[in-house]
Amino acid sequence: MPGTCAKSYPVVMQLTMENAGNPARIEHYDEGLVRIAGQTCRGTVLVTGSAVHSPWGPETPAGIHAGHIESLLELQPELVLLGTGAQALFPPREALRLAIRAGIGIEVMTTAAACRTHNVVIAEGRNVATLLFMIEAPCATAQGMAGR
């Protein structure tokens, strides 16, 4: 039926790992928020192995531009994880080209997958930059679009 939402399941996830002392361990994510080492972040957040930058960058993956990628590359990560909300959405190609030229991999995935992957990568002691866009409620997004 048009205008109705399919049944949605909770996206809440509590994450627990042995490296509880890491200042950038992602502990929890839910619609509209991520909790990192006791700090609740709302809006786009950049997490490295040692720091949390919130808010950071554009509000949506489509807003990523070359300047954002250059800022990420200045951190000299081995890998960039890009969590784009409830769906994996690729940023503009021009922005990705910079990372490719620099030999840095960018993995695009849902925010839920990026949170889990981030914790695994930092537990391995690797240098990662994780950019997370918030997970939005599917019905709220659909209703907001229907009103346009």
mmCIF file of C-alpha atoms in Angstrom:
data_model
loop_
_atom_site.group_PDB
_atom_site.id
_atom_site.type_symbol
_atom_site.label_atom_id
_atom_site.label_comp_id
_atom_site.label_asym_id
_atom_site.label_seq_id
_atom_site.Cartn_x
_atom_site.Cartn_y
_atom_site.Cartn_z
ATOM 1 C CA MET A 1 0.000 0.000 0.000
ATOM 2 C CA PRO A 2 1.566 3.350 -1.019
ATOM 3 C CA GLY A 3 2.682 5.600 1.821
ATOM 4 C CA THR A 4 2.985 2.814 4.402
ATOM 5 C CA CYS A 5 6.174 1.459 5.829
ATOM 6 C CA ALA A 6 7.135 -2.175 5.829
ATOM 7 C CA LYS A 7 7.807 -3.630 9.234
ATOM 8 C CA SER A 8 11.249 -2.520 10.329
ATOM 9 C CA TYR A 9 13.512 -4.289 12.748
ATOM 10 C CA PRO A 10 15.638 -2.528 15.336
ATOM 11 C CA VAL A 11 19.130 -1.502 14.292
ATOM 12 C CA VAL A 12 20.359 -1.227 17.865
ATOM 13 C CA MET A 13 23.626 -3.017 18.519
ATOM 14 C CA GLN A 14 25.650 -3.180 21.709
ATOM 15 C CA LEU A 15 29.315 -3.933 20.915
ATOM 16 C CA THR A 16 31.732 -5.367 23.467
ATOM 17 C CA MET A 17 35.375 -6.222 22.884
ATOM 18 C CA GLU A 18 38.439 -7.003 24.969
ATOM 19 C CA ASN A 19 40.129 -3.720 24.063
ATOM 20 C CA ALA A 20 37.765 -1.732 26.298
ATOM 21 C CA GLY A 21 40.508 0.793 27.085
ATOM 22 C CA ASN A 22 40.792 2.036 23.498
ATOM 23 C CA PRO A 23 39.759 5.719 23.298
ATOM 24 C CA ALA A 24 38.057 5.180 19.938
ATOM 25 C CA ARG A 25 36.213 1.895 20.477
ATOM 26 C CA ILE A 26 32.661 2.037 19.160
ATOM 27 C CA GLU A 27 30.411 0.732 21.917
ATOM 28 C CA HIS A 28 26.927 1.203 20.523
ATOM 29 C CA TYR A 29 25.023 2.431 17.489
ATOM 30 C CA ASP A 30 21.359 3.123 16.917
ATOM 31 C CA GLU A 31 19.202 5.304 14.701
ATOM 32 C CA GLY A 32 20.669 8.799 14.872
ATOM 33 C CA LEU A 33 23.555 8.122 17.242
ATOM 34 C CA VAL A 34 26.835 6.343 17.836
ATOM 35 C CA ARG A 35 28.514 5.950 21.255
ATOM 36 C CA ILE A 36 32.300 5.917 21.168
ATOM 37 C CA ALA A 37 34.275 5.367 24.393
ATOM 38 C CA GLY A 38 31.391 6.774 26.446
ATOM 39 C CA GLN A 39 30.758 9.793 24.193
ATOM 40 C CA THR A 40 27.415 9.918 22.362
ATOM 41 C CA CYS A 41 27.730 11.426 18.888
ATOM 42 C CA ARG A 42 24.870 12.608 16.691
ATOM 43 C CA GLY A 43 25.595 13.616 13.126
ATOM 44 C CA THR A 44 28.560 12.713 10.970
ATOM 45 C CA VAL A 45 31.557 11.569 12.990
ATOM 46 C CA LEU A 46 35.169 10.734 12.121
ATOM 47 C CA VAL A 47 36.839 8.117 14.323
ATOM 48 C CA THR A 48 40.510 7.175 14.226
ATOM 49 C CA GLY A 49 42.332 4.717 16.452
ATOM 50 C CA SER A 50 43.010 7.487 18.963
ATOM 51 C CA ALA A 51 40.445 10.262 18.486
ATOM 52 C CA VAL A 52 36.815 11.148 17.838
ATOM 53 C CA HIS A 53 35.906 14.196 15.737
ATOM 54 C CA SER A 54 32.223 15.109 15.993
ATOM 55 C CA PRO A 55 30.662 16.739 14.143
ATOM 56 C CA TRP A 56 32.829 16.261 11.071
ATOM 57 C CA GLY A 57 32.259 16.869 7.364
ATOM 58 C CA PRO A 58 29.049 16.746 5.369
ATOM 59 C CA GLU A 59 25.674 15.472 6.567
ATOM 60 C CA THR A 60 25.278 12.978 3.701
ATOM 61 C CA PRO A 61 27.647 10.794 1.651
ATOM 62 C CA ALA A 62 26.670 12.748 -1.486
ATOM 63 C CA GLY A 63 28.191 15.841 0.142
ATOM 64 C CA ILE A 64 31.681 14.354 0.318
ATOM 65 C CA HIS A 65 34.122 16.274 -1.874
ATOM 66 C CA ALA A 66 37.831 16.189 -2.575
ATOM 67 C CA GLY A 67 38.636 18.433 0.406
ATOM 68 C CA HIS A 68 37.087 15.918 2.796
ATOM 69 C CA ILE A 69 39.132 13.093 1.311
ATOM 70 C CA GLU A 70 42.301 15.209 1.494
ATOM 71 C CA SER A 71 41.627 15.761 5.218
ATOM 72 C CA LEU A 72 41.242 12.015 5.717
ATOM 73 C CA LEU A 73 44.467 11.317 3.807
ATOM 74 C CA GLU A 74 46.381 13.777 6.022
ATOM 75 C CA LEU A 75 45.758 11.305 8.860
ATOM 76 C CA GLN A 76 47.792 8.743 6.869
ATOM 77 C CA PRO A 77 45.441 5.804 7.472
ATOM 78 C CA GLU A 78 46.062 2.348 6.071
ATOM 79 C CA LEU A 79 42.360 2.146 5.371
ATOM 80 C CA VAL A 80 39.284 4.402 5.306
ATOM 81 C CA LEU A 81 35.958 2.912 6.350
ATOM 82 C CA LEU A 82 32.933 4.821 5.123
ATOM 83 C CA GLY A 83 29.663 3.966 6.915
ATOM 84 C CA THR A 84 26.878 5.575 4.909
ATOM 85 C CA GLY A 85 23.800 4.952 7.060
ATOM 86 C CA ALA A 86 21.265 2.174 6.554
ATOM 87 C CA GLN A 87 22.422 1.548 2.969
ATOM 88 C CA ALA A 88 25.843 1.461 1.344
ATOM 89 C CA LEU A 89 25.977 4.623 -0.787
ATOM 90 C CA PHE A 90 29.057 5.563 -2.756
ATOM 91 C CA PRO A 91 30.263 9.174 -2.587
ATOM 92 C CA PRO A 92 31.024 11.078 -5.801
ATOM 93 C CA ARG A 93 33.747 9.431 -7.924
ATOM 94 C CA GLU A 94 35.913 12.537 -7.968
ATOM 95 C CA ALA A 95 36.310 12.316 -4.198
ATOM 96 C CA LEU A 96 37.261 8.644 -4.307
ATOM 97 C CA ARG A 97 39.918 9.160 -6.985
ATOM 98 C CA LEU A 98 42.191 11.003 -4.548
ATOM 99 C CA ALA A 99 42.327 8.049 -2.178
ATOM 100 C CA ILE A 100 42.874 5.618 -5.021
ATOM 101 C CA ARG A 101 45.776 7.710 -6.344
ATOM 102 C CA ALA A 102 47.276 7.805 -2.844
ATOM 103 C CA GLY A 103 47.036 4.021 -2.579
ATOM 104 C CA ILE A 104 44.587 4.147 0.343
ATOM 105 C CA GLY A 105 41.637 1.786 0.252
ATOM 106 C CA ILE A 106 38.165 3.135 0.950
ATOM 107 C CA GLU A 107 35.634 0.537 1.996
ATOM 108 C CA VAL A 108 32.027 1.684 1.589
ATOM 109 C CA MET A 109 29.438 -0.116 3.735
ATOM 110 C CA THR A 110 26.489 0.461 6.009
ATOM 111 C CA THR A 111 27.169 2.312 9.240
ATOM 112 C CA ALA A 112 26.402 -0.849 11.216
ATOM 113 C CA ALA A 113 29.040 -2.801 9.281
ATOM 114 C CA ALA A 114 31.539 0.072 9.554
ATOM 115 C CA CYS A 115 31.143 0.176 13.351
ATOM 116 C CA ARG A 116 31.843 -3.540 13.676
ATOM 117 C CA THR A 117 34.731 -3.433 11.187
ATOM 118 C CA HIS A 118 36.281 -0.397 12.886
ATOM 119 C CA ASN A 119 36.508 -2.247 16.203
ATOM 120 C CA VAL A 120 38.117 -5.276 14.579
ATOM 121 C CA VAL A 121 40.668 -3.159 12.698
ATOM 122 C CA ILE A 122 41.691 -1.092 15.749
ATOM 123 C CA ALA A 123 41.941 -4.290 17.832
ATOM 124 C CA GLU A 124 44.497 -5.465 15.249
ATOM 125 C CA GLY A 125 46.469 -2.271 15.917
ATOM 126 C CA ARG A 126 45.956 -0.918 12.407
ATOM 127 C CA ASN A 127 45.678 2.775 11.540
ATOM 128 C CA VAL A 128 42.121 3.366 10.319
ATOM 129 C CA ALA A 129 39.988 6.422 9.689
ATOM 130 C CA THR A 130 36.271 5.642 9.977
ATOM 131 C CA LEU A 131 33.723 8.148 8.731
ATOM 132 C CA LEU A 132 30.206 7.412 9.982
ATOM 133 C CA PHE A 133 26.937 8.861 8.764
ATOM 134 C CA MET A 134 23.985 8.300 11.059
ATOM 135 C CA ILE A 135 21.448 5.538 10.492
ATOM 136 C CA GLU A 136 18.026 7.076 9.881
ATOM 137 C CA ALA A 137 14.671 5.461 10.597
ATOM 138 C CA PRO A 138 13.423 3.970 7.295
ATOM 139 C CA CYS A 139 9.871 5.199 7.835
ATOM 140 C CA ALA A 140 10.972 8.716 8.794
ATOM 141 C CA THR A 141 13.085 8.929 5.655
ATOM 142 C CA ALA A 142 10.278 7.636 3.444
ATOM 143 C CA GLN A 143 7.712 9.986 4.999
ATOM 144 C CA GLY A 144 10.058 12.957 4.628
ATOM 145 C CA MET A 145 10.516 12.132 0.946
ATOM 146 C CA ALA A 146 6.760 11.656 0.406
ATOM 147 C CA GLY A 147 6.040 15.173 1.645
ATOM 148 C CA ARG A 148 8.118 16.776 -1.113
#
